[in-house]
mmCIF file of C-alpha atoms and ligand atoms in Angstrom:
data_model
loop_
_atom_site.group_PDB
_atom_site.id
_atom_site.type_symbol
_atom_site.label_atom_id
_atom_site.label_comp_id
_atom_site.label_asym_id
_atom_site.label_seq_id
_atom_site.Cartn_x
_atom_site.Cartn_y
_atom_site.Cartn_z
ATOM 1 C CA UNK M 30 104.154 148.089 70.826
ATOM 2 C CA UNK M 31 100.904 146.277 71.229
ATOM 3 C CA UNK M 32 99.069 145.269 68.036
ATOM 4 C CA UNK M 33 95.177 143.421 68.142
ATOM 5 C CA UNK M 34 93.646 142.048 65.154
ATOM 6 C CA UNK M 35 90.244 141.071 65.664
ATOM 7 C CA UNK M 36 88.405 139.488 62.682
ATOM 8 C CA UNK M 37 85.453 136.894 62.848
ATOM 9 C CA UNK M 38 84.352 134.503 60.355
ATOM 10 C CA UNK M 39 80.612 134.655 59.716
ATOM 11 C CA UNK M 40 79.836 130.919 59.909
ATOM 12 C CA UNK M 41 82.499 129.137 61.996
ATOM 13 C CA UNK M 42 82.422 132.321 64.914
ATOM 14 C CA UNK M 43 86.288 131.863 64.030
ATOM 15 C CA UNK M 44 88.215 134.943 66.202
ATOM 16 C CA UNK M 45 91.720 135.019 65.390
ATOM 17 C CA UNK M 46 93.161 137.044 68.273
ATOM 18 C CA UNK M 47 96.931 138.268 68.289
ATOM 19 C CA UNK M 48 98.738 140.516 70.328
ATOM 20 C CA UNK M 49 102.707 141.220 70.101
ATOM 21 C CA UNK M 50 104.175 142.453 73.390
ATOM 22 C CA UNK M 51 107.405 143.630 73.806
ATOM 23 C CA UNK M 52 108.600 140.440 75.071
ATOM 24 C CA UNK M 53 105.470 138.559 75.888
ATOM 25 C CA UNK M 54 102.860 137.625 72.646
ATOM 26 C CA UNK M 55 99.206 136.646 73.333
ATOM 27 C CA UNK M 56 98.914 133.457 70.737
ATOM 28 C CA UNK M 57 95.381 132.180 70.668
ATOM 29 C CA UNK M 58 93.423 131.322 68.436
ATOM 30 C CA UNK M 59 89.880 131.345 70.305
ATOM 31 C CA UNK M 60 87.172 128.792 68.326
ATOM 32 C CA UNK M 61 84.223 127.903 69.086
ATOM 33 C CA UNK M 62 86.206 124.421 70.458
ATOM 34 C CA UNK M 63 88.527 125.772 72.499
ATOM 35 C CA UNK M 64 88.839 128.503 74.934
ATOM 36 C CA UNK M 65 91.399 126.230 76.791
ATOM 37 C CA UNK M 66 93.992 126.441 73.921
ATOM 38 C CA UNK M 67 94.003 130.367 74.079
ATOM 39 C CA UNK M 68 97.879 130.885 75.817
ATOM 40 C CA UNK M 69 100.383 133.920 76.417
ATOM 41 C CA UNK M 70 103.753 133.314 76.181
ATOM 42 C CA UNK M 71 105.689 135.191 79.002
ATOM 43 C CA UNK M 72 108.507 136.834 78.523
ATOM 44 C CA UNK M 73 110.304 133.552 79.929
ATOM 45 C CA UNK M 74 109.248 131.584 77.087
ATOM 46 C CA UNK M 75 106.707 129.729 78.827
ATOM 47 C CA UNK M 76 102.816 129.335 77.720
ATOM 48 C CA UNK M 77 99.948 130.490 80.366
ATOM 49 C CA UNK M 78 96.903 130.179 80.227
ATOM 50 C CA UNK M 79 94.804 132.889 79.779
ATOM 51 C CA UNK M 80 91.853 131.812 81.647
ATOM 52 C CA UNK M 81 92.720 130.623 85.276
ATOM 53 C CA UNK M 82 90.941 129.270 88.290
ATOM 54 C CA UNK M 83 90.710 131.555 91.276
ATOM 55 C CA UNK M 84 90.921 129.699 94.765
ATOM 56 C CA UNK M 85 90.443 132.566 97.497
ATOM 57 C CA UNK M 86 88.386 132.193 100.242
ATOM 58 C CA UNK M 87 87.988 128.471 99.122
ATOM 59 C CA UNK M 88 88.834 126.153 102.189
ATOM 60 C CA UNK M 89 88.470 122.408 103.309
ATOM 61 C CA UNK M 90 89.914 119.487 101.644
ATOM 62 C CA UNK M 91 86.777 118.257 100.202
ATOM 63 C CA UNK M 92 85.556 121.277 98.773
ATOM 64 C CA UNK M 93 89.015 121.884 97.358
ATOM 65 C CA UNK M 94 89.092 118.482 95.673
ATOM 66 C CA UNK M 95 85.648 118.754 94.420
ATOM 67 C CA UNK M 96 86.425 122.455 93.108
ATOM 68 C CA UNK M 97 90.017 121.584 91.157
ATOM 69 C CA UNK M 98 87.891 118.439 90.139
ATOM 70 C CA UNK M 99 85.298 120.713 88.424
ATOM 71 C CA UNK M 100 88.087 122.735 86.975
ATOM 72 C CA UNK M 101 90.010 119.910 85.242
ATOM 73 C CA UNK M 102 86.897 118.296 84.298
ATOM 74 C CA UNK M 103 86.299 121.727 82.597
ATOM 75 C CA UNK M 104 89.339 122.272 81.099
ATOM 76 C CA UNK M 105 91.488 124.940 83.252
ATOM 77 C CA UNK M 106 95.218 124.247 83.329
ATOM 78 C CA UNK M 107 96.005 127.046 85.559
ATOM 79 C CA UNK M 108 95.141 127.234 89.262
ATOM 80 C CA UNK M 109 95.729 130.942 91.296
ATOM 81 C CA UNK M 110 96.500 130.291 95.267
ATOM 82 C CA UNK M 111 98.286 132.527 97.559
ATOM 83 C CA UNK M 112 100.243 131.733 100.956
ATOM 84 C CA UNK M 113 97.897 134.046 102.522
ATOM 85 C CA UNK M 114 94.857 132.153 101.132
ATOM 86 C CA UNK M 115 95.689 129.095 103.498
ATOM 87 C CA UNK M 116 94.920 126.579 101.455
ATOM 88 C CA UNK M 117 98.165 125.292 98.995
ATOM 89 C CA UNK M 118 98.085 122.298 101.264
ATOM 90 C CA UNK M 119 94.660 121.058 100.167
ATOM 91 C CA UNK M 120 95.767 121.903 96.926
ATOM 92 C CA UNK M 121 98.520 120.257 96.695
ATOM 93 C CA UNK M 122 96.980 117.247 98.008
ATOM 94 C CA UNK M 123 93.861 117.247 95.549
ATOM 95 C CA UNK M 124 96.274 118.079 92.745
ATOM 96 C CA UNK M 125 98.361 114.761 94.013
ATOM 97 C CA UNK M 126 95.145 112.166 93.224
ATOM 98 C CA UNK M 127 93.397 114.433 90.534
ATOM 99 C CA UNK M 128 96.090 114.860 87.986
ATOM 100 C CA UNK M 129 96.627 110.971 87.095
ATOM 101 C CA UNK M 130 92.724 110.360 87.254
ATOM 102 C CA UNK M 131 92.777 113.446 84.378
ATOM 103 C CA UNK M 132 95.721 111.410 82.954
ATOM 104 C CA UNK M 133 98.323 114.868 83.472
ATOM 105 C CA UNK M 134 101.390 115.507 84.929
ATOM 106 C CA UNK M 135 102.675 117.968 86.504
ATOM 107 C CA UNK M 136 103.946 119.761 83.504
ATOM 108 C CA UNK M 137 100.778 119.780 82.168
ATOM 109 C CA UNK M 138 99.502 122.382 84.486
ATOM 110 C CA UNK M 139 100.123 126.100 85.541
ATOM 111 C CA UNK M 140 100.473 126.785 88.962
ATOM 112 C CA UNK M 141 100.334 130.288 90.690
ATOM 113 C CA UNK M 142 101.062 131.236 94.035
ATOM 114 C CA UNK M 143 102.138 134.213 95.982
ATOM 115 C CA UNK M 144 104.564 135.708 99.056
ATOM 116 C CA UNK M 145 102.571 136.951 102.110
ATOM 117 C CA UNK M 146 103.101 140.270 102.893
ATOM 118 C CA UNK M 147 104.274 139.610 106.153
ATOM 119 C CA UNK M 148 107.030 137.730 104.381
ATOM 120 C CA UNK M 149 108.830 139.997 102.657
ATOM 121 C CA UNK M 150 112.596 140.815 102.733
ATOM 122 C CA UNK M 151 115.850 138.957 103.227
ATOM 123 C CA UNK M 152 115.965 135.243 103.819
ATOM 124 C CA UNK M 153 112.033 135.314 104.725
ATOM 125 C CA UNK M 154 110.999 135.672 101.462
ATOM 126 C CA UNK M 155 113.576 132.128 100.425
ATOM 127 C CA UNK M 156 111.890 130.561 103.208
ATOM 128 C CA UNK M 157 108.156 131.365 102.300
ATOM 129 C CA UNK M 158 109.193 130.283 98.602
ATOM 130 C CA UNK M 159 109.801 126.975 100.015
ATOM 131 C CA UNK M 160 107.206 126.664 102.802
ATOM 132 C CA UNK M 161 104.565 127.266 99.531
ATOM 133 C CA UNK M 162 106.537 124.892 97.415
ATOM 134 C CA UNK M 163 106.095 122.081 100.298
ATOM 135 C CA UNK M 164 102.697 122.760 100.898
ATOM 136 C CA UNK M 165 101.670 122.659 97.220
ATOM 137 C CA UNK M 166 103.941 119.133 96.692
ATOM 138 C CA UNK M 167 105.854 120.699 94.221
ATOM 139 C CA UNK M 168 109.292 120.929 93.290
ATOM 140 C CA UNK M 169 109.028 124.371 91.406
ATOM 141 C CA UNK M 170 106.079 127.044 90.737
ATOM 142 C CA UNK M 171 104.963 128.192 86.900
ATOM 143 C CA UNK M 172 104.818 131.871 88.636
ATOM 144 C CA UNK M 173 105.543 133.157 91.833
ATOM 145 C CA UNK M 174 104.735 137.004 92.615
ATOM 146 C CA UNK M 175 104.904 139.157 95.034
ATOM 147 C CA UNK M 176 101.588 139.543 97.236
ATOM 148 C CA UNK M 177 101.648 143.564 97.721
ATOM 149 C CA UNK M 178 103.966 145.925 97.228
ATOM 150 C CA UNK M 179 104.019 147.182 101.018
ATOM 151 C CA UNK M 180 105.383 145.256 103.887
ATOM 152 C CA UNK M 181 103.132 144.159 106.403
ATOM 153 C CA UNK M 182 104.976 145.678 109.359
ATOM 154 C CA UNK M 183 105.041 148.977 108.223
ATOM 155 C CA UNK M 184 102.655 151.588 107.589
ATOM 156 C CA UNK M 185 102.490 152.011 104.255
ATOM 157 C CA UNK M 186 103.850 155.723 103.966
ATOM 158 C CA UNK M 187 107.446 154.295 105.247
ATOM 159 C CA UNK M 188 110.064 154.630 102.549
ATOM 160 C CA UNK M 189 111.215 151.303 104.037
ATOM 161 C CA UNK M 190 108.645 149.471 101.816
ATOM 162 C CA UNK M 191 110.674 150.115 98.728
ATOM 163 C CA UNK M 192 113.788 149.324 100.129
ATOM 164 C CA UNK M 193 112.525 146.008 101.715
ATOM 165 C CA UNK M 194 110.409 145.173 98.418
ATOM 166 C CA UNK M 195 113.469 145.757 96.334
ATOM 167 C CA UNK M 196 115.323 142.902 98.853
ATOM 168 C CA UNK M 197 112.520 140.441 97.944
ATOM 169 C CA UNK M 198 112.730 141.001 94.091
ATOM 170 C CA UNK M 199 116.561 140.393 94.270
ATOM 171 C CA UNK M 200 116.095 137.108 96.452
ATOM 172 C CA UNK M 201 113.271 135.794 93.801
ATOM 173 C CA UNK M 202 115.479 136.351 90.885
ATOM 174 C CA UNK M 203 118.002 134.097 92.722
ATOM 175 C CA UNK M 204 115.667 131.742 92.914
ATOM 176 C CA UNK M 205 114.253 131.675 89.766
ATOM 177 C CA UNK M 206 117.495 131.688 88.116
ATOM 178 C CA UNK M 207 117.646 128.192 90.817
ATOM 179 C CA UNK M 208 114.663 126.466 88.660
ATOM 180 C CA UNK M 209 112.658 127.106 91.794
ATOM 181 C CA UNK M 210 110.378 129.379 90.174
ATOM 182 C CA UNK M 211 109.736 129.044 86.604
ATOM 183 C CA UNK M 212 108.713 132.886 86.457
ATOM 184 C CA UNK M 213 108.723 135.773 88.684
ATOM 185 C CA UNK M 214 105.784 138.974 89.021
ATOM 186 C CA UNK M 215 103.753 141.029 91.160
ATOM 187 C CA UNK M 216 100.625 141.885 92.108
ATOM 188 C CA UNK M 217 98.854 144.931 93.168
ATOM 189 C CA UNK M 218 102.056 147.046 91.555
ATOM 190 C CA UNK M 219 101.004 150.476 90.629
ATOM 191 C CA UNK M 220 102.808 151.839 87.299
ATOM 192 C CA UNK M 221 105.211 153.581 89.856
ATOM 193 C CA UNK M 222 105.921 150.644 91.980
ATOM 194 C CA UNK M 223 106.581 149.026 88.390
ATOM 195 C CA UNK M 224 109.266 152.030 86.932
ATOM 196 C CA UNK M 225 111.168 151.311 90.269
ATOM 197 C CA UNK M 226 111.190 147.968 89.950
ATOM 198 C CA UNK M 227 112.274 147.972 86.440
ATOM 199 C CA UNK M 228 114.865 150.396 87.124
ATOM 200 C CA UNK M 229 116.411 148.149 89.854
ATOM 201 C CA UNK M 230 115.272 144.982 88.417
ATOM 202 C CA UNK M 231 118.515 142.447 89.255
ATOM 203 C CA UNK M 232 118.132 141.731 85.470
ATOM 204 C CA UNK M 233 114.475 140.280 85.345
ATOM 205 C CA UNK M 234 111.196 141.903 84.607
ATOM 206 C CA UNK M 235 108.245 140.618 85.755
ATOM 207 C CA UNK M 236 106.400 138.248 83.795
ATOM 208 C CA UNK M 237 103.001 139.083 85.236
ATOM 209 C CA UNK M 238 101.190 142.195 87.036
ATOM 210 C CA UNK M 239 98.153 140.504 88.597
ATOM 211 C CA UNK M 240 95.555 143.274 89.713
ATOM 212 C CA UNK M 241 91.981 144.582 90.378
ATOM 213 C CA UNK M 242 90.842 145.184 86.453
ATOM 214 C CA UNK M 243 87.241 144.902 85.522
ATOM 215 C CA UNK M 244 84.885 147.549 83.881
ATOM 216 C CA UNK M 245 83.728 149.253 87.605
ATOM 217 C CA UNK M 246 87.712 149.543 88.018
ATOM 218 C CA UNK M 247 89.289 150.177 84.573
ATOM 219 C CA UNK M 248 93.281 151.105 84.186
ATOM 220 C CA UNK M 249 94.249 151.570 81.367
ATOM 221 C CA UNK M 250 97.243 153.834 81.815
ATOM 222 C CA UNK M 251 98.561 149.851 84.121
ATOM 223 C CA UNK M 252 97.643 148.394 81.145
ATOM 224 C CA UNK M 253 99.601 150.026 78.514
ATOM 225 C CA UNK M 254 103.280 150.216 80.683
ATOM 226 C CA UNK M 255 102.400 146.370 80.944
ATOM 227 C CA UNK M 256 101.932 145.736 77.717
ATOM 228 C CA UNK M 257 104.513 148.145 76.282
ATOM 229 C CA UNK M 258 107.219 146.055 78.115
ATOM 230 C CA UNK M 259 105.809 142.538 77.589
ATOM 231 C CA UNK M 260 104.186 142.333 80.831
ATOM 232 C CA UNK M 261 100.992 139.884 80.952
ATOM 233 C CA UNK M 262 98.167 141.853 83.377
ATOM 234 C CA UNK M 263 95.952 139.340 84.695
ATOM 235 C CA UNK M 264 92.822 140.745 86.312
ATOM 236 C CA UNK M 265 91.441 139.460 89.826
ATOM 237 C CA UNK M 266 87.937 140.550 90.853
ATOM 238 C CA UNK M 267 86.998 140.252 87.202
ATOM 239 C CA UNK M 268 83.238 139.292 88.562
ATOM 240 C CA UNK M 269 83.599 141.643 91.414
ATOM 241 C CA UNK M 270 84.775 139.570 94.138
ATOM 242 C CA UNK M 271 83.109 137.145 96.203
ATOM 243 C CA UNK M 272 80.790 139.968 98.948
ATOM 244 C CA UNK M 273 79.497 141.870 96.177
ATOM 245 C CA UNK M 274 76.954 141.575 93.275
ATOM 246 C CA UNK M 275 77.017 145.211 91.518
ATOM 247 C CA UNK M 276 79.417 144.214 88.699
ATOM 248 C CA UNK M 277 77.306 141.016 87.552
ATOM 249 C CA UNK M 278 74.159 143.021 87.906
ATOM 250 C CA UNK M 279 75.264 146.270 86.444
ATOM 251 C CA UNK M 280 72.209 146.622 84.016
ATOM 252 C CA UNK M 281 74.904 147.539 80.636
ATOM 253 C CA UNK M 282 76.501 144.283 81.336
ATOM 254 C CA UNK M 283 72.988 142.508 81.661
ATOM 255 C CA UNK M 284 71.955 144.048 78.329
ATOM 256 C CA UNK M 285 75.389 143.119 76.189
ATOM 257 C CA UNK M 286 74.765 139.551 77.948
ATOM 258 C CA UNK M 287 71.320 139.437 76.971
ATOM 259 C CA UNK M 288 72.055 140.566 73.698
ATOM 260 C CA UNK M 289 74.578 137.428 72.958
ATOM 261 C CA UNK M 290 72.626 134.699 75.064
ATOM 262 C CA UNK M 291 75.900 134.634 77.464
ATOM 263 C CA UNK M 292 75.721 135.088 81.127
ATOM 264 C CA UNK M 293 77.206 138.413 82.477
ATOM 265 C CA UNK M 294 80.053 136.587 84.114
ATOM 266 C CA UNK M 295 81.035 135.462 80.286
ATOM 267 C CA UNK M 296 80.333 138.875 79.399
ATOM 268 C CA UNK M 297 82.670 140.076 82.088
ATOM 269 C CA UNK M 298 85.507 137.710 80.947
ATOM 270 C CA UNK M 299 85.357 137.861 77.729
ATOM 271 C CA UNK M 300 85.699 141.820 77.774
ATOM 272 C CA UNK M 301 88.839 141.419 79.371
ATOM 273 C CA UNK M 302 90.415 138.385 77.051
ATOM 274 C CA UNK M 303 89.571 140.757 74.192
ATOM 275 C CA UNK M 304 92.129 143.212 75.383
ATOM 276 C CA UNK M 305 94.908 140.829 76.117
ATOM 277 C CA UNK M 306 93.975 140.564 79.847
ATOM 278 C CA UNK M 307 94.126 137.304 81.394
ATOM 279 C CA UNK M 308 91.638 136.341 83.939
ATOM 280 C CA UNK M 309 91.316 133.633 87.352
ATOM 281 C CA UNK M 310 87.476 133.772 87.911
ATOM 282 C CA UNK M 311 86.948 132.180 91.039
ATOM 283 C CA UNK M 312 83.901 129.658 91.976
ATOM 284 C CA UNK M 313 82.489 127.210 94.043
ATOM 285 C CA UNK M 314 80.026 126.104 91.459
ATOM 286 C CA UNK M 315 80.590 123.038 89.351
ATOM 287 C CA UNK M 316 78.078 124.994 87.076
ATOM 288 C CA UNK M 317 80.015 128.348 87.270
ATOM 289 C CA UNK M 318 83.652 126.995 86.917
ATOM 290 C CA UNK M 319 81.995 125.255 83.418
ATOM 291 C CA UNK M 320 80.584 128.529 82.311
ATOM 292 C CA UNK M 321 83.166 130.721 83.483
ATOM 293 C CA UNK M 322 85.768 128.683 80.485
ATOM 294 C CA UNK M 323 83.067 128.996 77.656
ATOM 295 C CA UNK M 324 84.297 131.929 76.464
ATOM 296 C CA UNK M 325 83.656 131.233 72.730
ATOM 297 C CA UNK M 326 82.135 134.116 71.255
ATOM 298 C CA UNK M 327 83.098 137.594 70.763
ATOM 299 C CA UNK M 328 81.773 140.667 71.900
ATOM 300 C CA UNK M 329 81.489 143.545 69.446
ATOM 301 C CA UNK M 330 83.951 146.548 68.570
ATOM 302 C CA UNK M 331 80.412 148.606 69.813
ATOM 303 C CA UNK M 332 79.495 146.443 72.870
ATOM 304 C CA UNK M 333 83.193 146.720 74.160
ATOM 305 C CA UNK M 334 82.497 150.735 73.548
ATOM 306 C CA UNK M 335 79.601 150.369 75.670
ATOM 307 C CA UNK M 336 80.861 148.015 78.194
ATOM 308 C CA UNK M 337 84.311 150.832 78.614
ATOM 309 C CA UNK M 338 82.083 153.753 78.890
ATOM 310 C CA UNK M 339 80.127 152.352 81.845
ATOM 311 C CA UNK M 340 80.492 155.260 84.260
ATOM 312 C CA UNK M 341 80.915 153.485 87.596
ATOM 313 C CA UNK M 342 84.016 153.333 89.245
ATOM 314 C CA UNK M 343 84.638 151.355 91.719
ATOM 315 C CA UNK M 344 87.060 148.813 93.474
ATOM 316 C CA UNK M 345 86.216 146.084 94.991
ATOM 317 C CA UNK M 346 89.173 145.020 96.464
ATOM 318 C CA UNK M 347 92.009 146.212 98.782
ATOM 319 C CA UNK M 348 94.236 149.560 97.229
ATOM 320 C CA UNK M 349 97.991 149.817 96.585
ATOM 321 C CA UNK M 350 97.960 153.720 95.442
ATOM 322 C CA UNK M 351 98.907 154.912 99.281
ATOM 323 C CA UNK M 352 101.945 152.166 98.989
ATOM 324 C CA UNK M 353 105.006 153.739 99.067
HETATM 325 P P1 LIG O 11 85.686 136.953 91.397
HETATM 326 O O1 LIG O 11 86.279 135.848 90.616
HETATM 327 O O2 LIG O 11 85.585 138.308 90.801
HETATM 328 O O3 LIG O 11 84.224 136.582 91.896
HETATM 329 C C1 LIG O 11 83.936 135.436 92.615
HETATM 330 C C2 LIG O 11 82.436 135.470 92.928
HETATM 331 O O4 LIG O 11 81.689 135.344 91.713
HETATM 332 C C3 LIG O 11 82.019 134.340 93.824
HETATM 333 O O5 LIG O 11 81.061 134.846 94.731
HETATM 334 C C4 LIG O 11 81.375 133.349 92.859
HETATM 335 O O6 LIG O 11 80.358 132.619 93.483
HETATM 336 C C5 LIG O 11 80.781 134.256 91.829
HETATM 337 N N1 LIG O 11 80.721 133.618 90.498
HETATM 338 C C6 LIG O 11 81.686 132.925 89.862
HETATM 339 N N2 LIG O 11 81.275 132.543 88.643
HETATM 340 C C7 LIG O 11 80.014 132.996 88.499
HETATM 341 C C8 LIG O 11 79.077 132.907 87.466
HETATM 342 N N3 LIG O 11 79.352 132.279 86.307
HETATM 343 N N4 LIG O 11 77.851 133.482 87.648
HETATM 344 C C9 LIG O 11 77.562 134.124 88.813
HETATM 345 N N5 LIG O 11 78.421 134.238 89.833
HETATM 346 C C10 LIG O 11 79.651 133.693 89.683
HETATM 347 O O7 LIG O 11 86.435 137.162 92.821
HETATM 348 P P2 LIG O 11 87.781 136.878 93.489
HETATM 349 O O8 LIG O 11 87.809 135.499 94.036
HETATM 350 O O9 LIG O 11 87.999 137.979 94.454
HETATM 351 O O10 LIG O 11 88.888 137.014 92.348
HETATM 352 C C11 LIG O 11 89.281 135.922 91.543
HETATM 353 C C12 LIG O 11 90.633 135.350 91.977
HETATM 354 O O11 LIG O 11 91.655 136.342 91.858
HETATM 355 C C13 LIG O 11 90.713 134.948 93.446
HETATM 356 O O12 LIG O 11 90.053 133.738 93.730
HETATM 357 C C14 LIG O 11 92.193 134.911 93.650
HETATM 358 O O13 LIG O 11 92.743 133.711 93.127
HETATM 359 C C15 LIG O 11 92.638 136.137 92.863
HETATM 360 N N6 LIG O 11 92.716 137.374 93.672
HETATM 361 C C16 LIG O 11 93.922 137.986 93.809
HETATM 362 C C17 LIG O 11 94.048 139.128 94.560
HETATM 363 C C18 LIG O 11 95.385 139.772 94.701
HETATM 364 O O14 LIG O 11 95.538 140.679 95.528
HETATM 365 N N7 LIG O 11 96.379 139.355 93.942
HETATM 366 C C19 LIG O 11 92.926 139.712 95.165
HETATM 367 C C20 LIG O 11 91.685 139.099 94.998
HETATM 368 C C21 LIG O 11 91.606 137.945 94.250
HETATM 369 P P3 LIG O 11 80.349 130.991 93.436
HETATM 370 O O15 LIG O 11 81.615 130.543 94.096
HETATM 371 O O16 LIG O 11 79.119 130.646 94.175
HETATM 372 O O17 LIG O 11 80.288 130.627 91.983
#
């Protein structure tokens, strides 16, 4: 049963912002100080940040150092990479000589990364785990999920992809009950790729659906079966991605932004932190990844009316409906 409480002190811009999950609780309490200290608590126990840093399509060792740099220096805790991104190496490395110069350890941070398709199924999917654990320098992950709910081999109308996913599920449970990974999700599931899952879950539910959520590409029937059963969804493409520029100049957007002296990206963010959604904004921008963490004002119960009516719909990213 999900419960929100929004309720903002006139002079401090105090939001005290609480959701109860079945399992997972949002516990922030988002100030005018402190975006950074606004956490969910999975259903493993453990605190994530709410605001991330998206790495895709961000390559080369330098601007990889300079961007985690940036994103330290700003106050993210959580990085999002993916085996299929090709860059957890440079990473791992920039992570190696940036953490003591921020004075943090390991634990201090929240690292994300995810199985390649092509990886799925029995004994591949123990051997990407630890390919992406080598390349990162790590000895464990925050969260691990699962790419895409189709295997890369097949097309994706071949019942096979549920059997095959359903091997990689059981194989990561093994290996987060190791200590390998601290928590276990997907990405990209659909709320029937979830029931299945859940049905023949080898006694863990996901911690985290990670998916395309933003107000061109609203779902809020995902939303709900997350958040009934204590499921954090964490949006991607929450600015549109990086080869398009409709969502950040969609002209309702522009007007709520204008209206609050925030840029649309904040606007963009902040809509989704005000339903419980976590988000990984990604940049290249010292200037963006700054901005893209001030997230210390709310929108109102009327601009978030305006900002879910906008009529467009449309995705920006790749599609798991025609999964089987
Ligand atoms: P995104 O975060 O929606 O958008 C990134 C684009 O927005 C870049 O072009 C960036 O340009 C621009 N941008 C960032 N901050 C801005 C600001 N304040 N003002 C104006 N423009 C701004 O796109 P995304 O990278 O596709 O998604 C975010 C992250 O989600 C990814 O990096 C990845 O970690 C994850 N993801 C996951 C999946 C999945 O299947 N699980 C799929 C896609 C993405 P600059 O770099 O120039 O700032």
């Amino acid at each position: 049963m999900l419960r929100v409480t929004i309720c903002s002190a006139v002079l401090f811009h105090v939001c005290l912002l609480s959701c109860e999950y079945n399992g997972g609780s949002l516990d922030s309490n988002i100030s005018s100080m402190a975006v950074q200290k606004q956490y969910f608590t999975l259903n493993t126990g453990q605190k994530m940040p709410m605001v991330g840093l998206g790495t895709y399509r961000i390559h080369g060792q330098s601007v990889i150092h300079r961007v985690i740099e940036a994103g330290l220096k700003a106050g993210y805790r959580a990085f999002d990479t993916a085996a299929v991104y090709r860059n957890e190496e440079a990473i791992g490395l920039a992570l190696k000589t940036l953490l003591p110069k921020f004075s943090l350890s390991r634990e201090d941070i929240f690292l994300t990364t995810k199985l390649d398709p092509g990886d799925h199924g029995v004994g591949t999917t123990t051997k990407a785990v630890k390919s992406s654990l080598k390349k990162l320098g790590t000895s464990y992950v925050d969260l691990y999920l699962v790419h895409w709910p189709g295997v890369s081999r097949l097309p994706v109308y071949s019942p096979d992809n549920a059997i095959i996913r359903s091997d990689t599920w059981r194989e990561l449970v093994t290996l987060h009950r190791q200590g390998l990974l601290r928590a276990i999700g997907i990405s990209n599931y659909t709320v029937q790729h979830l029931k299945e899952l859940i049905e023949n879950s080898h006694g863990v539910i996901p911690a985290v659906n990670q998916v395309e959520y933003h107000p061109h590409y609203k779902q809020p029937e995902l939303l709900k079966f997350c958040q009934d059963r204590g499921i954090l969804l964490q949006a991607y493409c929450s600015l549109g991605g990086s080869s398009d520029r409709r969502l950040l100049e969609d002209a309702t957007v522009g007007a709520v932004a204008k209206k609050l002296d925030r840029s649309p990206a904040q606007v963009l963010l902040c809509w989704a932190l005000q339903q419980g959604i976590g988000v990984i904004p990604k940049s290249v921008s010292p200037d963006h990844i700054s901005d893209n963490i001030k997230l210390d004002f709310i929108i109102s119960e009327s601009d978030m009316v305006t900002l879910n009516s906008i009529p467009v719909v449309e995705k920006y990213a790749w599609d798991p409906t025609p999964v089987l």
